[in-house]
Amino acid sequence: MPAQLHLFACLQDNYGVLVHDPSTGATASIDAPEAGPVEAALQATGWRLTDILVTHHHADHTGGIMALKERHKCRVTGPRGEAAKIPGIDLSVGENDMVQVGTLAARVIETPGHTLGQINYFFPGDNLLFAGDTLFSIGCGRVIEGTPQQMWQSLDKLRSLPGETRIYCGHEYTAANIKFAKTIEPNNAALAARTAEVENLRAQGKPTIPSTMAEELKANVFLRADVPEVAAAVGLAGKSAADVFTEIRARKNKF
Ligand code: ZN
Ligand code: FE
C-alpha cells in the first residue's frame, strides 16, 4: 500500500512530516524539530510513532528526539557520520543502506555539504525524497561544514532521481528562494510558473511543498549550474558546473 503523509509546521519555518505505512501501522517522523507539533500531528492522525529518521545533527532537526523517544519508545535512525552529535540514536546508516518503516523501505543517500554527515531518505516504492537541508524548493542548503564542490556533487546525485519524485524539505523558504533565483534567471518560464503557484499557495496559508524533481530541474537555479545560459548569467560561460554552483551559492549568501 502507498505511504500516507502528514505535513505540518514546526518552530519558525521548519517542516515536520509523518510517513505512515497503512499495512502495518508503522509511522516515522522525518526529523524532530520539536516534540509538541509532532505529538499534535500524531493526535490528529491517530498514528503511532515507531521511528524517527534524522537527516542531520542541527538542533532545529533534532530538538524533539529525546522527548518523543521517551514517550513512544520509537527507534531513532540517523547519519553514521553524525551519530555522536545526535541524541538517542539507535541505528546509524550510510550510503545505500535500506531503512524499513513497516513495509515501506527507504534508501539512504549521503549528501554532504550543509553538514558533512547529512543524509537524505528516498522511498523508491513511493518516489518520495526527504531532503533535509540539502535541497529546498528553488533553493539549497547553506554550505556550512562541507565545500561547495561537495554540495554540488550531492545535488547532482539527487538530480538522477525519477522526475515524479515528490520532494519534502526541511524548511519553507520557497518565496525567498524565488526572489533570488530570478536575479539569475529572470526569463525562466518554469520559474515564472512556480512563482504564480507559490504566491497562490502562500496567500491561502498553504505549504509550497512537496514539489517534484521534474519541476525543480526546470526552475531551481541551484540544480541548473550545468546549463550554459546559467553559467553565462553569472559570468562563468564555459566553466565547470561546480564553479558555477559555487558562484551561485556565494551570491545567495550575500542576497
Ligand atoms: Zn540544518
Ligand atoms: Fe534546518
mmCIF file of N, CA, C and O in Angstrom, residues 2-56:
data_model
loop_
_atom_site.group_PDB
_atom_site.id
_atom_site.type_symbol
_atom_site.label_atom_id
_atom_site.label_comp_id
_atom_site.label_asym_id
_atom_site.label_seq_id
_atom_site.Cartn_x
_atom_site.Cartn_y
_atom_site.Cartn_z
ATOM 1 N N PRO A 2 0.454 2.304 -0.687
ATOM 2 C CA PRO A 2 1.289 3.515 -0.717
ATOM 3 C C PRO A 2 1.407 4.170 0.657
ATOM 4 O O PRO A 2 0.520 4.037 1.509
ATOM 5 N N ALA A 3 2.510 4.877 0.856
ATOM 6 C CA ALA A 3 2.733 5.615 2.095
ATOM 7 C C ALA A 3 1.701 6.734 2.220
ATOM 8 O O ALA A 3 1.274 7.309 1.225
ATOM 9 N N GLN A 4 1.304 7.021 3.460
ATOM 10 C CA GLN A 4 0.470 8.192 3.725
ATOM 11 C C GLN A 4 1.330 9.238 4.421
ATOM 12 O O GLN A 4 2.205 8.902 5.211
ATOM 13 N N LEU A 5 1.057 10.511 4.107
ATOM 14 C CA LEU A 5 1.920 11.586 4.598
ATOM 15 C C LEU A 5 1.117 12.633 5.334
ATOM 16 O O LEU A 5 -0.042 12.890 4.994
ATOM 17 N N HIS A 6 1.739 13.220 6.346
ATOM 18 C CA HIS A 6 1.102 14.327 7.069
ATOM 19 C C HIS A 6 2.177 15.381 7.327
ATOM 20 O O HIS A 6 3.143 15.128 8.031
ATOM 21 N N LEU A 7 1.982 16.541 6.719
ATOM 22 C CA LEU A 7 2.974 17.631 6.781
ATOM 23 C C LEU A 7 2.476 18.711 7.741
ATOM 24 O O LEU A 7 1.294 19.050 7.736
ATOM 25 N N PHE A 8 3.380 19.273 8.532
ATOM 26 C CA PHE A 8 2.968 20.307 9.488
ATOM 27 C C PHE A 8 4.145 21.233 9.798
ATOM 28 O O PHE A 8 5.309 20.879 9.614
ATOM 29 N N ALA A 9 3.819 22.428 10.272
ATOM 30 C CA ALA A 9 4.836 23.442 10.564
ATOM 31 C C ALA A 9 5.423 23.224 11.954
ATOM 32 O O ALA A 9 4.736 22.782 12.871
ATOM 33 N N CYS A 10 6.710 23.545 12.104
ATOM 34 C CA CYS A 10 7.402 23.500 13.395
ATOM 35 C C CYS A 10 8.280 24.744 13.516
ATOM 36 O O CYS A 10 8.714 25.297 12.503
ATOM 37 N N LEU A 11 8.574 25.129 14.772
ATOM 38 C CA LEU A 11 9.495 26.241 15.036
ATOM 39 C C LEU A 11 9.127 27.438 14.156
ATOM 40 O O LEU A 11 7.959 27.713 13.909
ATOM 41 N N GLN A 12 10.160 28.181 13.664
ATOM 42 C CA GLN A 12 9.905 29.371 12.845
ATOM 43 C C GLN A 12 9.428 29.010 11.436
ATOM 44 O O GLN A 12 8.382 29.458 10.995
ATOM 45 N N ASP A 13 10.248 28.218 10.755
ATOM 46 C CA ASP A 13 9.955 27.914 9.346
ATOM 47 C C ASP A 13 10.336 26.480 8.984
ATOM 48 O O ASP A 13 10.544 26.176 7.824
ATOM 49 N N ASN A 14 10.456 25.617 9.998
ATOM 50 C CA ASN A 14 10.749 24.201 9.724
ATOM 51 C C ASN A 14 9.465 23.448 9.361
ATOM 52 O O ASN A 14 8.372 23.855 9.732
ATOM 53 N N TYR A 15 9.664 22.337 8.654
ATOM 54 C CA TYR A 15 8.563 21.399 8.442
ATOM 55 C C TYR A 15 8.815 20.111 9.208
ATOM 56 O O TYR A 15 9.931 19.614 9.262
ATOM 57 N N GLY A 16 7.744 19.580 9.777
ATOM 58 C CA GLY A 16 7.738 18.209 10.252
ATOM 59 C C GLY A 16 6.883 17.424 9.280
ATOM 60 O O GLY A 16 5.993 17.968 8.634
ATOM 61 N N VAL A 17 7.172 16.128 9.156
ATOM 62 C CA VAL A 17 6.326 15.285 8.312
ATOM 63 C C VAL A 17 6.307 13.871 8.888
ATOM 64 O O VAL A 17 7.324 13.361 9.356
ATOM 65 N N LEU A 18 5.125 13.290 8.904
ATOM 66 C CA LEU A 18 4.958 11.898 9.309
ATOM 67 C C LEU A 18 4.749 11.053 8.063
ATOM 68 O O LEU A 18 3.999 11.447 7.163
ATOM 69 N N VAL A 19 5.430 9.900 8.032
ATOM 70 C CA VAL A 19 5.267 8.927 6.941
ATOM 71 C C VAL A 19 4.668 7.677 7.556
ATOM 72 O O VAL A 19 5.250 7.100 8.477
ATOM 73 N N HIS A 20 3.525 7.275 7.037
ATOM 74 C CA HIS A 20 2.751 6.203 7.666
ATOM 75 C C HIS A 20 2.576 5.030 6.706
ATOM 76 O O HIS A 20 2.251 5.214 5.534
ATOM 77 N N ASP A 21 2.811 3.834 7.231
ATOM 78 C CA ASP A 21 2.597 2.608 6.462
ATOM 79 C C ASP A 21 1.247 2.011 6.855
ATOM 80 O O ASP A 21 1.122 1.435 7.937
ATOM 81 N N PRO A 22 0.238 2.149 5.993
ATOM 82 C CA PRO A 22 -1.101 1.694 6.388
ATOM 83 C C PRO A 22 -1.193 0.188 6.607
ATOM 84 O O PRO A 22 -2.054 -0.271 7.343
ATOM 85 N N SER A 23 -0.290 -0.585 5.993
ATOM 86 C CA SER A 23 -0.424 -2.034 6.128
ATOM 87 C C SER A 23 0.089 -2.558 7.472
ATOM 88 O O SER A 23 -0.343 -3.618 7.913
ATOM 89 N N THR A 24 0.988 -1.828 8.130
ATOM 90 C CA THR A 24 1.478 -2.289 9.441
ATOM 91 C C THR A 24 1.194 -1.296 10.562
ATOM 92 O O THR A 24 1.357 -1.620 11.731
ATOM 93 N N GLY A 25 0.850 -0.059 10.212
ATOM 94 C CA GLY A 25 0.652 0.972 11.224
ATOM 95 C C GLY A 25 1.939 1.678 11.627
ATOM 96 O O GLY A 25 1.905 2.610 12.445
ATOM 97 N N ALA A 26 3.067 1.247 11.089
ATOM 98 C CA ALA A 26 4.332 1.913 11.428
ATOM 99 C C ALA A 26 4.304 3.364 10.941
ATOM 100 O O ALA A 26 3.742 3.663 9.880
ATOM 101 N N THR A 27 4.900 4.263 11.730
ATOM 102 C CA THR A 27 4.921 5.686 11.375
ATOM 103 C C THR A 27 6.271 6.277 11.736
ATOM 104 O O THR A 27 6.758 6.102 12.859
ATOM 105 N N ALA A 28 6.856 6.984 10.783
ATOM 106 C CA ALA A 28 8.128 7.667 11.027
ATOM 107 C C ALA A 28 7.929 9.168 11.012
ATOM 108 O O ALA A 28 7.194 9.702 10.175
ATOM 109 N N SER A 29 8.580 9.843 11.944
ATOM 110 C CA SER A 29 8.717 11.290 11.880
ATOM 111 C C SER A 29 10.031 11.569 11.164
ATOM 112 O O SER A 29 11.068 11.021 11.541
ATOM 113 N N ILE A 30 9.977 12.375 10.111
ATOM 114 C CA ILE A 30 11.213 12.760 9.443
ATOM 115 C C ILE A 30 11.771 13.953 10.220
ATOM 116 O O ILE A 30 11.149 15.024 10.266
ATOM 117 N N ASP A 31 12.921 13.756 10.846
ATOM 118 C CA ASP A 31 13.467 14.712 11.796
ATOM 119 C C ASP A 31 12.469 14.961 12.931
ATOM 120 O O ASP A 31 11.335 14.435 12.902
ATOM 121 N N ALA A 32 12.914 15.715 13.909
ATOM 122 C CA ALA A 32 12.060 16.027 15.059
ATOM 123 C C ALA A 32 12.422 17.424 15.536
ATOM 124 O O ALA A 32 13.099 17.594 16.546
ATOM 125 N N PRO A 33 11.952 18.435 14.780
ATOM 126 C CA PRO A 33 12.318 19.816 15.129
ATOM 127 C C PRO A 33 11.933 20.179 16.572
ATOM 128 O O PRO A 33 12.706 20.793 17.285
ATOM 129 N N GLU A 34 10.744 19.778 16.992
ATOM 130 C CA GLU A 34 10.297 19.951 18.383
ATOM 131 C C GLU A 34 9.189 18.941 18.639
ATOM 132 O O GLU A 34 8.457 18.556 17.724
ATOM 133 N N ALA A 35 9.059 18.511 19.889
ATOM 134 C CA ALA A 35 8.147 17.409 20.190
ATOM 135 C C ALA A 35 6.676 17.806 20.055
ATOM 136 O O ALA A 35 5.867 17.020 19.552
ATOM 137 N N GLY A 36 6.311 19.006 20.496
ATOM 138 C CA GLY A 36 4.898 19.404 20.573
ATOM 139 C C GLY A 36 4.144 19.234 19.268
ATOM 140 O O GLY A 36 3.105 18.546 19.230
ATOM 141 N N PRO A 37 4.591 19.832 18.180
ATOM 142 C CA PRO A 37 3.879 19.695 16.905
ATOM 143 C C PRO A 37 3.850 18.262 16.381
ATOM 144 O O PRO A 37 2.893 17.869 15.710
ATOM 145 N N VAL A 38 4.880 17.457 16.693
ATOM 146 C CA VAL A 38 4.862 16.045 16.278
ATOM 147 C C VAL A 38 3.778 15.312 17.054
ATOM 148 O O VAL A 38 2.990 14.540 16.471
ATOM 149 N N GLU A 39 3.697 15.575 18.368
ATOM 150 C CA GLU A 39 2.631 14.963 19.191
ATOM 151 C C GLU A 39 1.254 15.368 18.652
ATOM 152 O O GLU A 39 0.346 14.532 18.556
ATOM 153 N N ALA A 40 1.100 16.634 18.309
ATOM 154 C CA ALA A 40 -0.190 17.119 17.792
ATOM 155 C C ALA A 40 -0.531 16.424 16.482
ATOM 156 O O ALA A 40 -1.689 16.060 16.239
ATOM 157 N N ALA A 41 0.475 16.198 15.647
ATOM 158 C CA ALA A 41 0.256 15.521 14.362
ATOM 159 C C ALA A 41 -0.140 14.059 14.589
ATOM 160 O O ALA A 41 -0.987 13.515 13.875
ATOM 161 N N LEU A 42 0.467 13.431 15.600
ATOM 162 C CA LEU A 42 0.108 12.037 15.924
ATOM 163 C C LEU A 42 -1.329 11.974 16.422
ATOM 164 O O LEU A 42 -2.091 11.075 16.063
ATOM 165 N N GLN A 43 -1.703 12.944 17.259
ATOM 166 C CA GLN A 43 -3.087 13.035 17.751
ATOM 167 C C GLN A 43 -4.058 13.181 16.589
ATOM 168 O O GLN A 43 -5.077 12.496 16.517
ATOM 169 N N ALA A 44 -3.716 14.109 15.676
ATOM 170 C CA ALA A 44 -4.624 14.440 14.565
ATOM 171 C C ALA A 44 -4.830 13.244 13.637
ATOM 172 O O ALA A 44 -5.917 13.049 13.092
ATOM 173 N N THR A 45 -3.779 12.448 13.448
ATOM 174 C CA THR A 45 -3.862 11.328 12.502
ATOM 175 C C THR A 45 -4.265 10.020 13.178
ATOM 176 O O THR A 45 -4.710 9.089 12.500
ATOM 177 N N GLY A 46 -4.027 9.931 14.487
ATOM 178 C CA GLY A 46 -4.246 8.663 15.186
ATOM 179 C C GLY A 46 -3.143 7.648 14.938
ATOM 180 O O GLY A 46 -3.293 6.471 15.255
ATOM 181 N N TRP A 47 -2.029 8.108 14.380
ATOM 182 C CA TRP A 47 -0.916 7.203 14.078
ATOM 183 C C TRP A 47 -0.018 7.033 15.305
ATOM 184 O O TRP A 47 0.081 7.935 16.145
ATOM 185 N N ARG A 48 0.667 5.885 15.352
ATOM 186 C CA ARG A 48 1.562 5.564 16.469
ATOM 187 C C ARG A 48 3.018 5.691 15.992
ATOM 188 O O ARG A 48 3.383 5.098 14.979
ATOM 189 N N LEU A 49 3.802 6.464 16.731
ATOM 190 C CA LEU A 49 5.181 6.739 16.291
ATOM 191 C C LEU A 49 6.082 5.548 16.561
ATOM 192 O O LEU A 49 6.265 5.138 17.706
ATOM 193 N N THR A 50 6.660 4.981 15.481
ATOM 194 C CA THR A 50 7.579 3.853 15.639
ATOM 195 C C THR A 50 9.019 4.219 15.307
ATOM 196 O O THR A 50 9.942 3.536 15.744
ATOM 197 N N ASP A 51 9.197 5.296 14.522
ATOM 198 C CA ASP A 51 10.542 5.636 14.032
ATOM 199 C C ASP A 51 10.740 7.142 13.930
ATOM 200 O O ASP A 51 9.794 7.888 13.664
ATOM 201 N N ILE A 52 11.988 7.552 14.124
ATOM 202 C CA ILE A 52 12.390 8.908 13.748
ATOM 203 C C ILE A 52 13.568 8.750 12.783
ATOM 204 O O ILE A 52 14.537 8.045 13.102
ATOM 205 N N LEU A 53 13.441 9.343 11.603
ATOM 206 C CA LEU A 53 14.524 9.297 10.613
ATOM 207 C C LEU A 53 15.168 10.677 10.570
ATOM 208 O O LEU A 53 14.544 11.647 10.129
ATOM 209 N N VAL A 54 16.399 10.754 11.029
ATOM 210 C CA VAL A 54 17.086 12.036 11.189
ATOM 211 C C VAL A 54 17.976 12.307 9.978
ATOM 212 O O VAL A 54 18.706 11.411 9.527
ATOM 213 N N THR A 55 17.913 13.539 9.459
ATOM 214 C CA THR A 55 18.741 13.880 8.296
ATOM 215 C C THR A 55 20.100 14.442 8.684
ATOM 216 O O THR A 55 21.089 14.222 7.989
ATOM 217 N N HIS A 56 20.140 15.244 9.770
ATOM 218 C CA HIS A 56 21.419 15.818 10.203
ATOM 219 C C HIS A 56 21.306 16.354 11.618
ATOM 220 O O HIS A 56 20.219 16.402 12.174
#
